[in-house]
mmCIF file of C-alpha atoms and ligand atoms in Angstrom:
data_model
loop_
_atom_site.group_PDB
_atom_site.id
_atom_site.type_symbol
_atom_site.label_atom_id
_atom_site.label_comp_id
_atom_site.label_asym_id
_atom_site.label_seq_id
_atom_site.Cartn_x
_atom_site.Cartn_y
_atom_site.Cartn_z
ATOM 1 C CA UNK A 1 0.000 0.000 0.000
ATOM 2 C CA UNK A 2 1.278 3.500 -0.866
ATOM 3 C CA UNK A 3 0.629 5.933 1.942
ATOM 4 C CA UNK A 4 1.242 9.647 2.385
ATOM 5 C CA UNK A 5 1.547 10.729 6.023
ATOM 6 C CA UNK A 6 1.987 14.352 7.093
ATOM 7 C CA UNK A 7 4.126 14.694 10.228
ATOM 8 C CA UNK A 8 3.524 17.731 12.431
ATOM 9 C CA UNK A 9 6.324 17.256 14.947
ATOM 10 C CA UNK A 10 5.529 20.529 16.722
ATOM 11 C CA UNK A 11 7.346 21.820 19.785
ATOM 12 C CA UNK A 12 9.128 20.628 22.933
ATOM 13 C CA UNK A 13 9.376 16.840 22.978
ATOM 14 C CA UNK A 14 7.141 16.623 19.873
ATOM 15 C CA UNK A 15 10.024 16.108 17.403
ATOM 16 C CA UNK A 16 11.654 13.497 19.673
ATOM 17 C CA UNK A 17 8.564 11.317 20.060
ATOM 18 C CA UNK A 18 7.374 11.610 16.449
ATOM 19 C CA UNK A 19 10.843 10.564 15.231
ATOM 20 C CA UNK A 20 10.430 7.268 17.128
ATOM 21 C CA UNK A 21 6.934 6.697 15.733
ATOM 22 C CA UNK A 22 8.225 7.309 12.185
ATOM 23 C CA UNK A 23 11.026 4.823 12.852
ATOM 24 C CA UNK A 24 8.467 2.225 13.940
ATOM 25 C CA UNK A 25 6.218 2.942 10.922
ATOM 26 C CA UNK A 26 9.209 2.514 8.603
ATOM 27 C CA UNK A 27 9.926 -0.849 10.202
ATOM 28 C CA UNK A 28 6.281 -1.872 9.666
ATOM 29 C CA UNK A 29 6.470 -0.743 6.029
ATOM 30 C CA UNK A 30 9.566 -2.902 5.512
ATOM 31 C CA UNK A 31 8.071 -5.953 7.222
ATOM 32 C CA UNK A 32 4.728 -5.841 5.456
ATOM 33 C CA UNK A 33 5.782 -4.498 2.043
ATOM 34 C CA UNK A 34 4.200 -1.045 2.226
ATOM 35 C CA UNK A 35 5.546 2.280 1.056
ATOM 36 C CA UNK A 36 5.053 5.112 3.558
ATOM 37 C CA UNK A 37 6.031 8.656 2.570
ATOM 38 C CA UNK A 38 6.481 11.192 5.359
ATOM 39 C CA UNK A 39 5.897 14.879 4.687
ATOM 40 C CA UNK A 40 7.146 17.123 7.527
ATOM 41 C CA UNK A 41 5.095 20.308 7.971
ATOM 42 C CA UNK A 42 5.048 23.171 10.466
ATOM 43 C CA UNK A 43 2.351 23.720 13.084
ATOM 44 C CA UNK A 44 2.427 25.342 16.533
ATOM 45 C CA UNK A 45 5.227 27.435 18.032
ATOM 46 C CA UNK A 46 7.799 26.290 15.476
ATOM 47 C CA UNK A 47 5.461 27.507 12.730
ATOM 48 C CA UNK A 48 5.038 30.908 14.421
ATOM 49 C CA UNK A 49 8.838 31.262 14.539
ATOM 50 C CA UNK A 50 9.340 30.220 10.910
ATOM 51 C CA UNK A 51 6.320 31.792 9.193
ATOM 52 C CA UNK A 52 4.530 34.063 11.669
ATOM 53 C CA UNK A 53 1.470 31.776 11.736
ATOM 54 C CA UNK A 54 0.733 28.805 14.021
ATOM 55 C CA UNK A 55 -1.009 27.107 11.096
ATOM 56 C CA UNK A 56 0.470 28.095 7.704
ATOM 57 C CA UNK A 57 -1.700 27.565 4.610
ATOM 58 C CA UNK A 58 0.862 25.134 3.218
ATOM 59 C CA UNK A 59 0.344 22.882 6.253
ATOM 60 C CA UNK A 60 -3.431 22.850 5.811
ATOM 61 C CA UNK A 61 -3.036 22.026 2.099
ATOM 62 C CA UNK A 62 -0.582 19.193 2.853
ATOM 63 C CA UNK A 63 -2.894 17.727 5.515
ATOM 64 C CA UNK A 64 -5.871 17.823 3.147
ATOM 65 C CA UNK A 65 -3.839 15.934 0.535
ATOM 66 C CA UNK A 66 -2.551 13.322 3.019
ATOM 67 C CA UNK A 67 -3.954 9.948 4.031
ATOM 68 C CA UNK A 68 -3.352 10.720 7.697
ATOM 69 C CA UNK A 69 -1.563 13.164 9.981
ATOM 70 C CA UNK A 70 0.833 12.253 12.786
ATOM 71 C CA UNK A 71 1.250 14.967 15.400
ATOM 72 C CA UNK A 72 3.695 15.338 18.299
ATOM 73 C CA UNK A 73 2.740 18.217 20.596
ATOM 74 C CA UNK A 74 2.598 22.005 20.488
ATOM 75 C CA UNK A 75 3.279 24.866 22.887
ATOM 76 C CA UNK A 76 5.891 26.062 25.331
ATOM 77 C CA UNK A 77 6.880 28.993 27.548
ATOM 78 C CA UNK A 78 8.444 30.838 24.600
ATOM 79 C CA UNK A 79 4.996 31.449 23.109
ATOM 80 C CA UNK A 80 3.035 31.885 26.353
ATOM 81 C CA UNK A 81 2.558 35.661 26.213
ATOM 82 C CA UNK A 82 -1.208 36.156 26.662
ATOM 83 C CA UNK A 83 -1.094 39.375 24.557
ATOM 84 C CA UNK A 84 0.437 37.604 21.548
ATOM 85 C CA UNK A 85 -1.602 37.712 18.347
ATOM 86 C CA UNK A 86 -1.084 34.002 17.713
ATOM 87 C CA UNK A 87 -0.409 31.001 19.944
ATOM 88 C CA UNK A 88 0.686 27.428 19.221
ATOM 89 C CA UNK A 89 -2.593 26.047 20.588
ATOM 90 C CA UNK A 90 -4.562 28.112 18.068
ATOM 91 C CA UNK A 91 -2.869 26.151 15.290
ATOM 92 C CA UNK A 92 -3.951 22.871 16.852
ATOM 93 C CA UNK A 93 -7.576 23.959 17.273
ATOM 94 C CA UNK A 94 -7.615 25.379 13.740
ATOM 95 C CA UNK A 95 -6.323 22.198 12.092
ATOM 96 C CA UNK A 96 -8.925 20.139 14.012
ATOM 97 C CA UNK A 97 -11.597 22.455 12.608
ATOM 98 C CA UNK A 98 -10.114 22.552 9.065
ATOM 99 C CA UNK A 99 -10.150 18.753 8.856
ATOM 100 C CA UNK A 100 -13.532 18.582 10.660
ATOM 101 C CA UNK A 101 -12.115 16.133 13.206
ATOM 102 C CA UNK A 102 -15.157 16.075 15.448
ATOM 103 C CA UNK A 103 -14.428 12.891 17.382
ATOM 104 C CA UNK A 104 -11.331 12.351 19.488
ATOM 105 C CA UNK A 105 -10.858 8.717 20.528
ATOM 106 C CA UNK A 106 -8.749 8.289 23.647
ATOM 107 C CA UNK A 107 -8.428 4.664 24.687
ATOM 108 C CA UNK A 108 -7.256 4.204 28.266
ATOM 109 C CA UNK A 109 -6.048 0.681 28.776
ATOM 110 C CA UNK A 110 -3.914 -0.270 31.709
ATOM 111 C CA UNK A 111 -1.016 -2.448 30.620
ATOM 112 C CA UNK A 112 -0.901 -4.975 33.489
ATOM 113 C CA UNK A 113 2.885 -4.561 33.705
ATOM 114 C CA UNK A 114 2.376 -0.921 34.725
ATOM 115 C CA UNK A 115 -0.197 -1.423 37.472
ATOM 116 C CA UNK A 116 2.341 -0.462 40.148
ATOM 117 C CA UNK A 117 3.477 2.627 38.217
ATOM 118 C CA UNK A 118 0.125 4.300 38.918
ATOM 119 C CA UNK A 119 -0.549 6.422 41.980
ATOM 120 C CA UNK A 120 -3.847 4.554 42.434
ATOM 121 C CA UNK A 121 -4.390 1.275 44.238
ATOM 122 C CA UNK A 122 -4.082 -1.986 42.346
ATOM 123 C CA UNK A 123 -7.622 -3.134 43.260
ATOM 124 C CA UNK A 124 -9.116 0.055 41.774
ATOM 125 C CA UNK A 125 -7.167 -0.342 38.538
ATOM 126 C CA UNK A 126 -7.601 -4.018 37.757
ATOM 127 C CA UNK A 127 -9.500 -4.464 34.482
ATOM 128 C CA UNK A 128 -9.445 -0.812 33.366
ATOM 129 C CA UNK A 129 -10.175 -0.699 29.616
ATOM 130 C CA UNK A 130 -11.918 2.512 28.590
ATOM 131 C CA UNK A 131 -12.536 4.355 25.374
ATOM 132 C CA UNK A 132 -13.210 8.031 25.987
ATOM 133 C CA UNK A 133 -14.679 9.833 22.971
ATOM 134 C CA UNK A 134 -14.311 13.583 23.231
ATOM 135 C CA UNK A 135 -16.244 15.929 20.946
ATOM 136 C CA UNK A 136 -13.470 18.017 19.355
ATOM 137 C CA UNK A 137 -14.794 20.844 17.183
ATOM 138 C CA UNK A 138 -17.581 22.418 19.237
ATOM 139 C CA UNK A 139 -18.391 23.772 22.671
ATOM 140 C CA UNK A 140 -16.525 26.485 24.562
ATOM 141 C CA UNK A 141 -13.372 25.972 22.490
ATOM 142 C CA UNK A 142 -15.093 27.332 19.393
ATOM 143 C CA UNK A 143 -18.180 29.241 20.566
ATOM 144 C CA UNK A 144 -18.438 33.035 20.508
ATOM 145 C CA UNK A 145 -16.058 34.636 22.986
ATOM 146 C CA UNK A 146 -15.113 37.990 24.308
ATOM 147 C CA UNK A 147 -11.541 38.487 25.315
ATOM 148 C CA UNK A 148 -10.864 41.101 27.978
ATOM 149 C CA UNK A 149 -8.703 43.720 26.259
ATOM 150 C CA UNK A 150 -5.878 45.567 28.004
ATOM 151 C CA UNK A 151 -8.383 47.449 30.188
ATOM 152 C CA UNK A 152 -11.473 45.264 29.779
ATOM 153 C CA UNK A 153 -12.904 43.633 32.885
ATOM 154 C CA UNK A 154 -15.270 41.216 31.229
ATOM 155 C CA UNK A 155 -14.654 38.066 29.226
ATOM 156 C CA UNK A 156 -16.701 35.065 28.237
ATOM 157 C CA UNK A 157 -16.670 31.814 26.277
ATOM 158 C CA UNK A 158 -19.808 30.196 24.958
ATOM 159 C CA UNK A 159 -20.472 26.474 25.173
ATOM 160 C CA UNK A 160 -22.477 26.314 21.966
ATOM 161 C CA UNK A 161 -23.724 23.023 20.476
ATOM 162 C CA UNK A 162 -26.065 22.193 17.648
ATOM 163 C CA UNK A 163 -28.210 19.062 17.461
ATOM 164 C CA UNK A 164 -26.151 17.753 14.535
ATOM 165 C CA UNK A 165 -22.821 18.217 16.339
ATOM 166 C CA UNK A 166 -24.120 16.144 19.234
ATOM 167 C CA UNK A 167 -25.832 13.527 17.082
ATOM 168 C CA UNK A 168 -22.789 12.600 15.016
ATOM 169 C CA UNK A 169 -20.386 12.134 17.927
ATOM 170 C CA UNK A 170 -22.865 10.229 20.098
ATOM 171 C CA UNK A 171 -23.646 7.951 17.148
ATOM 172 C CA UNK A 172 -19.940 7.299 16.608
ATOM 173 C CA UNK A 173 -19.616 6.469 20.325
ATOM 174 C CA UNK A 174 -22.607 4.120 20.166
ATOM 175 C CA UNK A 175 -21.126 2.264 17.176
ATOM 176 C CA UNK A 176 -17.846 1.913 19.085
ATOM 177 C CA UNK A 177 -19.642 0.586 22.162
ATOM 178 C CA UNK A 178 -21.475 -2.034 20.069
ATOM 179 C CA UNK A 179 -18.073 -3.373 18.958
ATOM 180 C CA UNK A 180 -16.718 -3.355 22.526
ATOM 181 C CA UNK A 181 -18.501 -4.413 25.718
ATOM 182 C CA UNK A 182 -21.859 -2.782 24.928
ATOM 183 C CA UNK A 183 -21.762 -0.071 27.591
ATOM 184 C CA UNK A 184 -21.949 3.656 27.002
ATOM 185 C CA UNK A 185 -21.825 6.526 29.494
ATOM 186 C CA UNK A 186 -22.808 9.951 28.132
ATOM 187 C CA UNK A 187 -21.413 12.826 30.193
ATOM 188 C CA UNK A 188 -23.089 16.205 30.653
ATOM 189 C CA UNK A 189 -24.031 18.849 33.215
ATOM 190 C CA UNK A 190 -27.736 18.828 32.393
ATOM 191 C CA UNK A 191 -28.720 19.983 35.886
ATOM 192 C CA UNK A 192 -27.176 23.399 35.136
ATOM 193 C CA UNK A 193 -26.194 23.987 31.497
ATOM 194 C CA UNK A 194 -28.575 24.526 28.573
ATOM 195 C CA UNK A 195 -26.087 23.022 26.106
ATOM 196 C CA UNK A 196 -25.971 19.924 28.314
ATOM 197 C CA UNK A 197 -29.752 19.616 28.344
ATOM 198 C CA UNK A 198 -29.665 19.616 24.534
ATOM 199 C CA UNK A 199 -26.815 17.098 24.694
ATOM 200 C CA UNK A 200 -28.850 14.765 26.909
ATOM 201 C CA UNK A 201 -31.997 15.122 24.788
ATOM 202 C CA UNK A 202 -30.190 14.379 21.524
ATOM 203 C CA UNK A 203 -28.105 11.604 23.084
ATOM 204 C CA UNK A 204 -31.260 9.956 24.419
ATOM 205 C CA UNK A 205 -32.848 10.071 20.943
ATOM 206 C CA UNK A 206 -29.779 8.695 19.189
ATOM 207 C CA UNK A 207 -29.235 5.950 21.746
ATOM 208 C CA UNK A 208 -32.863 4.799 21.514
ATOM 209 C CA UNK A 209 -31.723 3.260 18.215
ATOM 210 C CA UNK A 210 -29.288 1.029 20.107
ATOM 211 C CA UNK A 211 -31.544 -0.966 22.461
ATOM 212 C CA UNK A 212 -28.850 -3.578 23.083
ATOM 213 C CA UNK A 213 -26.494 -1.013 24.630
ATOM 214 C CA UNK A 214 -26.383 -0.418 28.359
ATOM 215 C CA UNK A 215 -26.658 3.380 28.487
ATOM 216 C CA UNK A 216 -26.244 5.795 31.373
ATOM 217 C CA UNK A 217 -26.192 9.595 31.551
ATOM 218 C CA UNK A 218 -23.664 10.805 34.104
ATOM 219 C CA UNK A 219 -23.085 14.349 35.361
ATOM 220 C CA UNK A 220 -19.521 15.441 34.704
ATOM 221 C CA UNK A 221 -18.666 16.163 38.338
ATOM 222 C CA UNK A 222 -19.872 12.713 39.364
ATOM 223 C CA UNK A 223 -17.927 11.188 36.473
ATOM 224 C CA UNK A 224 -14.730 12.814 37.743
ATOM 225 C CA UNK A 225 -15.275 10.927 40.990
ATOM 226 C CA UNK A 226 -16.394 7.593 39.488
ATOM 227 C CA UNK A 227 -13.316 7.541 37.239
ATOM 228 C CA UNK A 228 -10.960 7.137 40.169
ATOM 229 C CA UNK A 229 -13.346 5.133 42.328
ATOM 230 C CA UNK A 230 -14.624 2.450 39.937
ATOM 231 C CA UNK A 231 -12.939 2.993 36.545
ATOM 232 C CA UNK A 232 -13.173 -0.645 35.507
ATOM 233 C CA UNK A 233 -16.990 -0.466 35.443
ATOM 234 C CA UNK A 234 -16.948 1.841 32.383
ATOM 235 C CA UNK A 235 -16.521 0.894 28.735
ATOM 236 C CA UNK A 236 -17.161 3.789 26.297
ATOM 237 C CA UNK A 237 -17.552 7.332 27.641
ATOM 238 C CA UNK A 238 -18.690 10.207 25.396
ATOM 239 C CA UNK A 239 -18.376 13.850 26.427
ATOM 240 C CA UNK A 240 -18.393 17.360 24.987
ATOM 241 C CA UNK A 241 -15.089 19.073 24.208
ATOM 242 C CA UNK A 242 -14.049 20.728 27.487
ATOM 243 C CA UNK A 243 -15.428 17.977 29.734
ATOM 244 C CA UNK A 244 -13.637 15.400 27.571
ATOM 245 C CA UNK A 245 -10.364 17.340 27.758
ATOM 246 C CA UNK A 246 -10.463 17.375 31.541
ATOM 247 C CA UNK A 247 -11.703 13.808 32.032
ATOM 248 C CA UNK A 248 -9.050 12.331 29.720
ATOM 249 C CA UNK A 249 -6.185 13.943 31.628
ATOM 250 C CA UNK A 250 -7.680 12.410 34.758
ATOM 251 C CA UNK A 251 -8.237 9.035 33.075
ATOM 252 C CA UNK A 252 -4.658 8.953 31.801
ATOM 253 C CA UNK A 253 -3.489 8.484 35.368
ATOM 254 C CA UNK A 254 -5.290 5.131 35.371
ATOM 255 C CA UNK A 255 -2.761 3.935 32.790
ATOM 256 C CA UNK A 256 0.253 4.867 34.911
ATOM 257 C CA UNK A 257 1.472 7.785 32.818
ATOM 258 C CA UNK A 258 0.163 10.236 30.249
ATOM 259 C CA UNK A 259 3.183 9.237 28.209
ATOM 260 C CA UNK A 260 1.577 5.892 27.401
ATOM 261 C CA UNK A 261 -1.655 7.120 25.864
ATOM 262 C CA UNK A 262 -2.438 7.509 22.166
ATOM 263 C CA UNK A 263 -5.345 9.248 20.497
ATOM 264 C CA UNK A 264 -7.095 9.399 17.150
ATOM 265 C CA UNK A 265 -9.111 12.363 15.891
ATOM 266 C CA UNK A 266 -11.581 11.381 13.207
ATOM 267 C CA UNK A 267 -14.156 13.180 11.116
ATOM 268 C CA UNK A 268 -16.122 12.799 7.920
ATOM 269 C CA UNK A 269 -13.382 13.584 5.362
ATOM 270 C CA UNK A 270 -12.131 10.461 3.622
ATOM 271 C CA UNK A 271 -8.632 9.786 2.267
ATOM 272 C CA UNK A 272 -7.526 8.019 -0.914
ATOM 273 C CA UNK A 273 -8.183 4.682 0.828
ATOM 274 C CA UNK A 274 -11.838 5.654 1.495
ATOM 275 C CA UNK A 275 -11.181 5.744 5.220
ATOM 276 C CA UNK A 276 -11.218 8.734 7.617
ATOM 277 C CA UNK A 277 -8.315 11.130 7.155
ATOM 278 C CA UNK A 278 -7.467 11.159 10.844
ATOM 279 C CA UNK A 279 -4.964 12.996 12.971
ATOM 280 C CA UNK A 280 -3.050 10.904 15.497
ATOM 281 C CA UNK A 281 -1.232 12.225 18.540
ATOM 282 C CA UNK A 282 -0.215 11.261 22.056
ATOM 283 C CA UNK A 283 -2.432 12.874 24.674
ATOM 284 C CA UNK A 284 0.527 14.397 26.534
ATOM 285 C CA UNK A 285 1.767 17.931 25.873
ATOM 286 C CA UNK A 286 5.091 19.323 24.684
ATOM 287 C CA UNK A 287 6.763 18.937 28.120
ATOM 288 C CA UNK A 288 9.271 21.795 27.616
ATOM 289 C CA UNK A 289 10.979 20.923 30.912
ATOM 290 C CA UNK A 290 12.327 17.661 29.496
ATOM 291 C CA UNK A 291 12.642 18.653 25.819
ATOM 292 C CA UNK A 292 15.991 17.986 24.159
ATOM 293 C CA UNK A 293 17.094 15.476 26.804
ATOM 294 C CA UNK A 294 15.887 12.359 24.975
ATOM 295 C CA UNK A 295 14.119 11.052 28.066
ATOM 296 C CA UNK A 296 10.494 11.464 26.945
ATOM 297 C CA UNK A 297 8.314 8.371 26.623
ATOM 298 C CA UNK A 298 7.674 7.758 22.896
ATOM 299 C CA UNK A 299 5.160 4.937 23.480
ATOM 300 C CA UNK A 300 2.064 7.186 23.383
ATOM 301 C CA UNK A 301 3.102 8.393 19.932
ATOM 302 C CA UNK A 302 4.108 4.916 18.773
ATOM 303 C CA UNK A 303 0.694 3.618 19.879
ATOM 304 C CA UNK A 304 -0.898 6.582 18.045
ATOM 305 C CA UNK A 305 0.876 5.358 14.905
ATOM 306 C CA UNK A 306 -0.807 1.982 15.475
ATOM 307 C CA UNK A 307 -4.184 3.749 15.627
ATOM 308 C CA UNK A 308 -3.287 5.534 12.370
ATOM 309 C CA UNK A 309 -2.712 2.199 10.639
ATOM 310 C CA UNK A 310 -6.006 0.847 11.984
ATOM 311 C CA UNK A 311 -8.374 3.782 11.442
ATOM 312 C CA UNK A 312 -6.988 5.614 8.389
ATOM 313 C CA UNK A 313 -5.526 2.652 6.459
ATOM 314 C CA UNK A 314 -7.444 -0.415 7.634
ATOM 315 C CA UNK A 315 -4.139 -2.183 8.423
ATOM 316 C CA UNK A 316 -5.324 -4.096 11.499
ATOM 317 C CA UNK A 317 -2.580 -6.760 11.455
ATOM 318 C CA UNK A 318 0.126 -4.107 11.273
ATOM 319 C CA UNK A 319 -1.511 -2.043 14.025
ATOM 320 C CA UNK A 320 -1.741 -5.071 16.308
ATOM 321 C CA UNK A 321 1.913 -5.890 15.572
ATOM 322 C CA UNK A 322 2.974 -2.507 16.973
ATOM 323 C CA UNK A 323 0.776 -2.924 20.054
ATOM 324 C CA UNK A 324 2.175 -6.389 20.713
ATOM 325 C CA UNK A 325 5.734 -5.118 20.266
ATOM 326 C CA UNK A 326 5.111 -2.404 22.893
ATOM 327 C CA UNK A 327 3.690 -4.964 25.329
ATOM 328 C CA UNK A 328 6.677 -7.216 24.832
ATOM 329 C CA UNK A 329 9.140 -4.396 25.521
ATOM 330 C CA UNK A 330 7.274 -3.676 28.768
ATOM 331 C CA UNK A 331 7.314 -7.410 29.568
ATOM 332 C CA UNK A 332 11.103 -7.260 29.332
ATOM 333 C CA UNK A 333 11.132 -4.798 32.217
ATOM 334 C CA UNK A 334 12.300 -1.793 30.205
ATOM 335 C CA UNK A 335 10.857 1.607 31.122
ATOM 336 C CA UNK A 336 11.229 5.313 30.354
ATOM 337 C CA UNK A 337 11.640 7.696 33.296
ATOM 338 C CA UNK A 338 7.924 8.539 33.631
ATOM 339 C CA UNK A 339 7.053 4.879 34.268
ATOM 340 C CA UNK A 340 10.313 3.902 35.999
ATOM 341 C CA UNK A 341 9.944 1.143 38.551
ATOM 342 C CA UNK A 342 12.410 -0.280 41.069
ATOM 343 C CA UNK A 343 14.449 -3.144 39.652
ATOM 344 C CA UNK A 344 13.724 -2.238 36.043
ATOM 345 C CA UNK A 345 15.941 -0.746 33.405
ATOM 346 C CA UNK A 346 15.298 2.914 32.556
ATOM 347 C CA UNK A 347 16.065 3.924 28.972
ATOM 348 C CA UNK A 348 15.749 7.095 26.902
ATOM 349 C CA UNK A 349 13.492 7.979 23.998
ATOM 350 C CA UNK A 350 15.637 6.622 21.153
ATOM 351 C CA UNK A 351 16.490 3.314 22.846
ATOM 352 C CA UNK A 352 12.806 2.758 23.617
ATOM 353 C CA UNK A 353 11.998 3.277 19.929
ATOM 354 C CA UNK A 354 14.797 0.914 18.907
ATOM 355 C CA UNK A 355 13.498 -1.765 21.281
ATOM 356 C CA UNK A 356 9.997 -1.575 19.783
ATOM 357 C CA UNK A 357 11.497 -1.888 16.291
ATOM 358 C CA UNK A 358 13.547 -4.896 17.405
ATOM 359 C CA UNK A 359 10.403 -6.636 18.703
ATOM 360 C CA UNK A 360 8.701 -6.076 15.338
ATOM 361 C CA UNK A 361 11.287 -8.217 13.587
HETATM 362 C C1 LIG B 1 -5.411 18.255 24.334
HETATM 363 C C2 LIG B 1 -4.736 19.528 24.741
HETATM 364 C C3 LIG B 1 -5.245 20.660 23.881
HETATM 365 C C4 LIG B 1 -6.729 20.788 24.152
HETATM 366 C C5 LIG B 1 -4.529 22.003 24.089
HETATM 367 C C6 LIG B 1 -3.040 21.883 23.828
HETATM 368 C C7 LIG B 1 -5.127 23.090 23.229
HETATM 369 O O1 LIG B 1 -4.932 19.781 26.100
HETATM 370 O O2 LIG B 1 -5.288 17.851 23.165
HETATM 371 O O3 LIG B 1 -6.064 17.630 25.167
HETATM 372 O O4 LIG B 1 -7.144 21.408 25.151
HETATM 373 O O5 LIG B 1 -7.494 20.253 23.371
HETATM 374 MG MG1 LIG B 2 -5.883 18.187 27.122
#
């Protein structure tokens, strides 16, 4: 298969972790007889420095022409000035919108080898296997806003949703739940927010078409508690943009480290293989404090590359090969610093990538 992948390495540790994922994808291409072409493009702080824009037009055009996009991370203290006209994060939100990536899939699966790397108790974590689906192009991130100017004392964001925006993401979550353990929790704050009452009404309508699913509607504050009290009782969780952002950072701690977790952002635009042109990225940020030291955990990005093969290319065998290789490296007792455990070997970013490639052979 001939595949064109845009790589947005971004800022901080982004270039370090994407380099390892590209290395792993090249190994997969060699093993399975595919041809993967990688097209490096600018987005985020590095794009502001080079072009003055966090999302240059050339990047958008390249992404639209690609089969899939692999992203590292964006942002850092260098671009943190709140008065700045552009910010790295704006580029990320804009590319999500440009590609209409309305569903962000964040699987949270505890690798049993890492159960003691978590801050939570073993008995709480046993059996955790969640798929959080976060709505990604609506809500307060994109609704009308007023920014307090230099002497303004008022600002607001608007959590705006339309029926269609809710319908399509809840339907995608329901289809995912059917293929998993048949349970779906829809998150909202319907006791207070109007947009959440619409969310619950539309979700209830959509889910009526899936009578075999076990459905529950959970208030977001209660969900924050349930996630660390009984995480193994959930299967698929669907939430609006901001709630999903917050809940997935919390849920990542169930897997031991944010560094382990991949994500896929999917929409309705199809690539040359008639599959969603997705964007794939680890859920961690650019971690400027450890950038350039080659100690970041590349496994979240490597596992994102596996999701890319599965969702944008339909290469299930190849995707599973990467996931198995990662498990086998962990079985060998090798760890990066973020998941370091007593008695195990701690390695850097590049060695971890090399070890995954070695297991693929
Ligand atoms: C994420 C990040 C982004 C978000 C930031 C970097 C804009 O936290 O992907 O979860 O809030 O969506
Ligand atoms: Mg986040």
